[in-house]
mmCIF file of C-alpha atoms in Angstrom:
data_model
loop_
_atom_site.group_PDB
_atom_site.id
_atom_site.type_symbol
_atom_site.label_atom_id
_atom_site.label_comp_id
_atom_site.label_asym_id
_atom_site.label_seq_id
_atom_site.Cartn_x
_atom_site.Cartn_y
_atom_site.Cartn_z
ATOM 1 C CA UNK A 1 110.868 115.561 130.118
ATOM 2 C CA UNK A 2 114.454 116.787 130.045
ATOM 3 C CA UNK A 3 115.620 113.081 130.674
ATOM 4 C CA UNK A 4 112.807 110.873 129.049
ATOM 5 C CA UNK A 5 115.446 109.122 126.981
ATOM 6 C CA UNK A 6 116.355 107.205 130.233
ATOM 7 C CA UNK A 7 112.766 107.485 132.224
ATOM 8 C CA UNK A 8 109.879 105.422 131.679
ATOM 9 C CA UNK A 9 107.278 108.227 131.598
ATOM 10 C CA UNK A 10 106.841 107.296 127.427
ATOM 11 C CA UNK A 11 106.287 103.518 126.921
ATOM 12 C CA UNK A 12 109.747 102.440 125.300
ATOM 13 C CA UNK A 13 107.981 101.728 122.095
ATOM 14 C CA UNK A 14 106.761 105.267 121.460
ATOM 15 C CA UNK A 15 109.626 107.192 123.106
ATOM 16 C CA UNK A 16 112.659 107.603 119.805
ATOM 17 C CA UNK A 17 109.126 108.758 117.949
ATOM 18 C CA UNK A 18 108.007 110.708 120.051
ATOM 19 C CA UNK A 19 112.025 112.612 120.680
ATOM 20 C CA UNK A 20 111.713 112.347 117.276
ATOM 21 C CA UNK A 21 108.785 114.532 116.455
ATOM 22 C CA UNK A 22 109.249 117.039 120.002
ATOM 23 C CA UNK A 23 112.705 118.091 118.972
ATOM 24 C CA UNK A 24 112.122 118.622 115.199
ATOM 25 C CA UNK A 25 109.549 121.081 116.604
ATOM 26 C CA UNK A 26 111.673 122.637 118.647
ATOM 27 C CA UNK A 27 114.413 122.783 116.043
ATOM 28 C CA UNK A 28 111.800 124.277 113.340
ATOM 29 C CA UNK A 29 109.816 126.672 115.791
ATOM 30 C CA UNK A 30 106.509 124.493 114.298
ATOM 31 C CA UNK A 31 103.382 123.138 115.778
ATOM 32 C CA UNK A 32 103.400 119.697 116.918
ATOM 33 C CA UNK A 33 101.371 116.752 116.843
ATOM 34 C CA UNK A 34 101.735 113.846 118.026
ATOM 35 C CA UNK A 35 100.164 110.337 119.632
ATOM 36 C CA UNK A 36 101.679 107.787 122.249
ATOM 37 C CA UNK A 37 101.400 105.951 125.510
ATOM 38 C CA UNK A 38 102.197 107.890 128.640
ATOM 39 C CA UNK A 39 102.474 106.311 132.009
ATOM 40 C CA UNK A 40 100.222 107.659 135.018
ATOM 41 C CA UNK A 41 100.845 107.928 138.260
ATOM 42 C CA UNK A 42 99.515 104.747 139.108
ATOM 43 C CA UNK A 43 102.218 103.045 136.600
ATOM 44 C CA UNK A 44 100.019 101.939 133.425
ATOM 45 C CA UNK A 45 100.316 103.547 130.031
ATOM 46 C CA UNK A 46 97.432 104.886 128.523
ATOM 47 C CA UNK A 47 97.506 106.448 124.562
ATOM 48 C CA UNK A 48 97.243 110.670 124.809
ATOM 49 C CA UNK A 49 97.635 112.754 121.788
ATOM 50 C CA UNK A 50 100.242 115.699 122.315
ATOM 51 C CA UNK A 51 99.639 119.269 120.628
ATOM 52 C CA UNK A 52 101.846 121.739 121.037
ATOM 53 C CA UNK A 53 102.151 125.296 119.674
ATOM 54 C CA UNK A 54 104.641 128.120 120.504
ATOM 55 C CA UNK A 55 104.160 131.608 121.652
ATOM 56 C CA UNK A 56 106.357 133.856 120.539
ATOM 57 C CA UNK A 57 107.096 138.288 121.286
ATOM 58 C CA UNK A 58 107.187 140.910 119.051
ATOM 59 C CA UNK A 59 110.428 139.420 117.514
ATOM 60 C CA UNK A 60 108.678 136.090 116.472
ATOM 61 C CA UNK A 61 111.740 134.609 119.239
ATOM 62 C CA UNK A 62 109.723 132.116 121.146
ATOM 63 C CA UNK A 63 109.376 132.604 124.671
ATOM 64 C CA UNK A 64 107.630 128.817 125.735
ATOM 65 C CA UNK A 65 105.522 126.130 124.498
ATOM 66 C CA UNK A 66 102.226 125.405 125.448
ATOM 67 C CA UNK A 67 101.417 121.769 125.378
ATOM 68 C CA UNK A 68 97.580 120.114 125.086
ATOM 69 C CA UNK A 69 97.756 116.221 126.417
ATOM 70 C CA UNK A 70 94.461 114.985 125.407
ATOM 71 C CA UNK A 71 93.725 111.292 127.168
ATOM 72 C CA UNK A 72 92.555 109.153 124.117
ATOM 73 C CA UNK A 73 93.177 105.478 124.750
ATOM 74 C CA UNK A 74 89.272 105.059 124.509
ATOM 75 C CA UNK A 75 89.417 106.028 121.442
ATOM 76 C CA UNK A 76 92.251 103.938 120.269
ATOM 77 C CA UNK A 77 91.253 100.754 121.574
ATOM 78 C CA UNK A 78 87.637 101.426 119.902
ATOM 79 C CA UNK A 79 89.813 101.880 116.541
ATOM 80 C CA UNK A 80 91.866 98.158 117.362
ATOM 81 C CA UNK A 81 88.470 96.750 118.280
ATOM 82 C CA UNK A 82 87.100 98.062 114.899
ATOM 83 C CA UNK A 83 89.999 96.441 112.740
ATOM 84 C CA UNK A 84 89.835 93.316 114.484
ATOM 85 C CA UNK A 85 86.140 93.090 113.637
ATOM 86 C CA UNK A 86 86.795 94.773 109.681
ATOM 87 C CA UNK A 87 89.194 91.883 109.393
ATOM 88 C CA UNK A 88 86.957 89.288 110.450
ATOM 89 C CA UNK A 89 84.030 90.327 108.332
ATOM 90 C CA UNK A 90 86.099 90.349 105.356
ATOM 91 C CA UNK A 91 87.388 86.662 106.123
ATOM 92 C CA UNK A 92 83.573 85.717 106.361
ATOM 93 C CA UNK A 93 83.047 87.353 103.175
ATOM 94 C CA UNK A 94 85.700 85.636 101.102
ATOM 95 C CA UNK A 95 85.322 82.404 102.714
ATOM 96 C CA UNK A 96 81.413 82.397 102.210
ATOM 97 C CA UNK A 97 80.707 80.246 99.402
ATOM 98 C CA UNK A 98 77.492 82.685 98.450
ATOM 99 C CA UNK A 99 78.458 86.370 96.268
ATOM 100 C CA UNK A 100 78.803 88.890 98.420
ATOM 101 C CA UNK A 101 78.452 92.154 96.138
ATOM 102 C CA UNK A 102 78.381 96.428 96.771
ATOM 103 C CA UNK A 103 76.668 97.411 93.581
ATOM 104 C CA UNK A 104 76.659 101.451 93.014
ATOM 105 C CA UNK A 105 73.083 103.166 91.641
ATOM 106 C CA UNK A 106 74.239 103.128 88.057
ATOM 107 C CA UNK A 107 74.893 99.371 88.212
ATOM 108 C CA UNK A 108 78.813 99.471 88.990
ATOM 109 C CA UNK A 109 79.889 96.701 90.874
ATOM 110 C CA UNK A 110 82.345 98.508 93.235
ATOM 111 C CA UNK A 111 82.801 94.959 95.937
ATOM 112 C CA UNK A 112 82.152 91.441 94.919
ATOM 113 C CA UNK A 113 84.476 88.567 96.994
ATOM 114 C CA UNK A 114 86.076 85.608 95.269
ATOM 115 C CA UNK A 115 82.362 83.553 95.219
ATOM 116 C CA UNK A 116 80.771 85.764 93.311
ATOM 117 C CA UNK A 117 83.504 86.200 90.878
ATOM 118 C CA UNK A 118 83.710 82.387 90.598
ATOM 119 C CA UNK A 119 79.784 82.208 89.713
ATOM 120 C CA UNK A 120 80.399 85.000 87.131
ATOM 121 C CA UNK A 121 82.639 82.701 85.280
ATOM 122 C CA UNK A 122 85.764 85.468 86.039
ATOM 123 C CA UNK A 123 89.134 83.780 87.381
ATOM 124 C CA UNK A 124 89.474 86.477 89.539
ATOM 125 C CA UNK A 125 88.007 89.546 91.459
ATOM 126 C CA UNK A 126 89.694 92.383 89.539
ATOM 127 C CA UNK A 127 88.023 90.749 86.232
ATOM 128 C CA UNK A 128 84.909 91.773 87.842
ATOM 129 C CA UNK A 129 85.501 95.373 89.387
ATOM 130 C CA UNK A 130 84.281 98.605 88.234
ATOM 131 C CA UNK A 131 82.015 96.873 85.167
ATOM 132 C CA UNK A 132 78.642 97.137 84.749
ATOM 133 C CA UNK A 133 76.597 94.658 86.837
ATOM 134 C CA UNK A 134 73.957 95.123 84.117
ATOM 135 C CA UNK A 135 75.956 93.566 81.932
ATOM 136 C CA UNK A 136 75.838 90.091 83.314
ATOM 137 C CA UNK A 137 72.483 90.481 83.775
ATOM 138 C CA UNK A 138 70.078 88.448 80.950
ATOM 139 C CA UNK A 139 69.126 90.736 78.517
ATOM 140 C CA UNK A 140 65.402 89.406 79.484
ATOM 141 C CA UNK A 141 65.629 90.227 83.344
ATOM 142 C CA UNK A 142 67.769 93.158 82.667
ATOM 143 C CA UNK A 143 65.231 96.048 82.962
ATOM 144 C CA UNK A 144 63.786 94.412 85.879
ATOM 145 C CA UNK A 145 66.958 94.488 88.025
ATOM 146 C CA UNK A 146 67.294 97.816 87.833
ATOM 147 C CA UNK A 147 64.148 98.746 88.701
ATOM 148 C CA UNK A 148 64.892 96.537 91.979
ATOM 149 C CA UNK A 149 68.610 97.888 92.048
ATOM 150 C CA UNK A 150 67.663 101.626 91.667
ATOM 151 C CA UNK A 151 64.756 100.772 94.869
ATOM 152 C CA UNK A 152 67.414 99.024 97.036
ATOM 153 C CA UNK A 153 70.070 102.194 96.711
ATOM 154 C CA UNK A 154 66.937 104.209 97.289
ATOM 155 C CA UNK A 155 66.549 102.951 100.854
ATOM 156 C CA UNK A 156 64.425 99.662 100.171
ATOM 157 C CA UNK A 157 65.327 96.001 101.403
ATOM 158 C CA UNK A 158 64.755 93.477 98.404
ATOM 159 C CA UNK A 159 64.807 90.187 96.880
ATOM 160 C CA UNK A 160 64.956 88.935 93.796
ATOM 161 C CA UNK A 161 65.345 86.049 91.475
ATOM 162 C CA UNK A 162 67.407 86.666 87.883
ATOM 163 C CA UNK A 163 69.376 84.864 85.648
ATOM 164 C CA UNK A 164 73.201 86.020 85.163
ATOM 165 C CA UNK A 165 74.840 85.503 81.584
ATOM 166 C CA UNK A 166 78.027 84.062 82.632
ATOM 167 C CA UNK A 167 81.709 84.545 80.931
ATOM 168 C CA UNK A 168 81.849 81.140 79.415
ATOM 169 C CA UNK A 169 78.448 82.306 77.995
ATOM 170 C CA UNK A 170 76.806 79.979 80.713
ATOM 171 C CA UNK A 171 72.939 81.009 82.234
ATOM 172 C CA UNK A 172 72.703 80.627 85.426
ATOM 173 C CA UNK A 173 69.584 81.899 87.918
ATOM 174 C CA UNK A 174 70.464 83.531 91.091
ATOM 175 C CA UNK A 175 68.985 84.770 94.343
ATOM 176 C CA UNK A 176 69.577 87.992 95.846
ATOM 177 C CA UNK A 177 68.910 89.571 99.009
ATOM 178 C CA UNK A 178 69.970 93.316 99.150
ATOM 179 C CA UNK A 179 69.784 96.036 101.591
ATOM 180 C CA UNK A 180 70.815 99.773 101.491
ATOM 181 C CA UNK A 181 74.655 100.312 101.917
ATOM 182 C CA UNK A 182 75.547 104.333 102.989
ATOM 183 C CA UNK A 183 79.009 105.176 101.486
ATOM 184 C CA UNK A 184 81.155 107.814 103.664
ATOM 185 C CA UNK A 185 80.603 110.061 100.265
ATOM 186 C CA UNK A 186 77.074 109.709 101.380
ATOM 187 C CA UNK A 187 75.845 108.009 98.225
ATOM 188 C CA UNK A 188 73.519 104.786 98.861
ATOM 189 C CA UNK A 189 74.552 101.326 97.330
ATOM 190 C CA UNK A 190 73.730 98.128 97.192
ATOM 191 C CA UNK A 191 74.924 95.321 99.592
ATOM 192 C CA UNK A 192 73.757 91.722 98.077
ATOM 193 C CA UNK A 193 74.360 88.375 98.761
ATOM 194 C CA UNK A 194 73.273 86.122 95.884
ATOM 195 C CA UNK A 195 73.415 82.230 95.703
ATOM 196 C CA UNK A 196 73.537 80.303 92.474
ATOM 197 C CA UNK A 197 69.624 78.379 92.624
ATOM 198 C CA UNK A 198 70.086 77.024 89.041
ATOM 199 C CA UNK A 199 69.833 73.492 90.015
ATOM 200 C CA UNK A 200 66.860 74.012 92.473
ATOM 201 C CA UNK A 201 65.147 75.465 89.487
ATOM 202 C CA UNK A 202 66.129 73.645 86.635
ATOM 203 C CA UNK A 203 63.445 71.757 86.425
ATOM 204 C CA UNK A 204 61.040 74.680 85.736
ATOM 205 C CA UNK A 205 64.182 77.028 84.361
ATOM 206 C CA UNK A 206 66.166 75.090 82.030
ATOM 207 C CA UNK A 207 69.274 76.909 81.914
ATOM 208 C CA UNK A 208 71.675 76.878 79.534
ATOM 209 C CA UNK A 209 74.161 78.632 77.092
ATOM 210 C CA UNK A 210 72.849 82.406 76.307
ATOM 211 C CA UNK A 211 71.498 81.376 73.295
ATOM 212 C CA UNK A 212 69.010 78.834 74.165
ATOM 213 C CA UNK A 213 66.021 79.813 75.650
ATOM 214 C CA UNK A 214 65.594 80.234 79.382
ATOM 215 C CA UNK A 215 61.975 80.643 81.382
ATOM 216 C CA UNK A 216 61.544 83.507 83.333
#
């Protein structure tokens, strides 16, 4: 340790941090902590987390460190896998062409991806966020989507067919399967993906602008 700026004990990457961190410890008397790659015996580098606390006499003068090297590279290449596969959903979900939507119990849309903004008639997501979903619901299909919306965030699977009032004043008819979505506040939402049907059921749903008339 007293010559790691020239040994290869901390992977060259982590090494100025982890000098860094160690000797404003030492400088400040204060508990460390502190993650990098440390080579084993056998020559590979593996990630350990580094806590270290002084001990100190009567004085408060401190007399050594004790160190704790906990082996965590599990751990961290759990957390890369994890991002790799975060950032792979999310391209699914903005390159779907269906709406892919997180709806809160109250009817809050708190996700939607660029689809689902695009069938709501909004240029863009942000347009979209933190309204009411109920809102864009028809007026005539409105109680009944909550009903469904307050069963989903209850623990229920659903599906259901409503028509959408969109921001050009355009009625469209959607399809939506939801299931239950478990927040890390522990609050249950809902996780939907809706396609636009309005042409499949045009024929028996004429659609148009909000006010014409449109069959349930």
């Amino acid at each position: 340790m007293q010559q790691w700026e020239t040994s290869d004990t901390v992977h060259p990457d982590d090494r100025l941090r982890l000098i860094r961190v160690f000797t404003q410890a030492i400088a400040s008397g204060e508990p460390y902590q502190v993650e990098g790659r440390i080579r084993r015996f056998d020559g590979t580098y593996r990630w350990f987390q580094d806590r270290g606390v002084p001990r100190r006499d009567a004085s408060g003068t401190i007399l050594r460190w004790y160190v704790l090297q906990t082996d965590i590279d599990e751990r961290k290449r759990m957390e890369d896998a994890l991002r790799h596969s975060e950032a792979s959903l999310r391209a699914i979900v903005e390159t779907t062409p269906e709406c892919v939507h997180v709806i809160a119990g109250d009817g809050t849309l708190l996700s939607v991806n660029a689809a689902g903004a695009a069938i709501a008639g909004a240029s863009s997501v942000d347009l979209m966020l933190g309204r009411n979903f109920y809102d864009f619901v028809k007026p005539e299909d409105r109680e009944r989507y909550r009903v469904f919306n307050e069963r989903v965030c209850a623990g229920q699977k659903g599906l259901l067919e409503f028509h959408i009032v969109r921001m050009d004043g355009e009625c469209r008819r959607l399809e939506t399967h939801a299931v239950p979505l478990r927040n890390d506040d522990g609050t249950v939402a809902q996780l939907g993906v809706a396609r636009d049907i309005t042409a499949r059921t045009r024929p028996k749903h004429d659609c148009g602008r909000v006010n014409e008339t449109c069959a349930s």
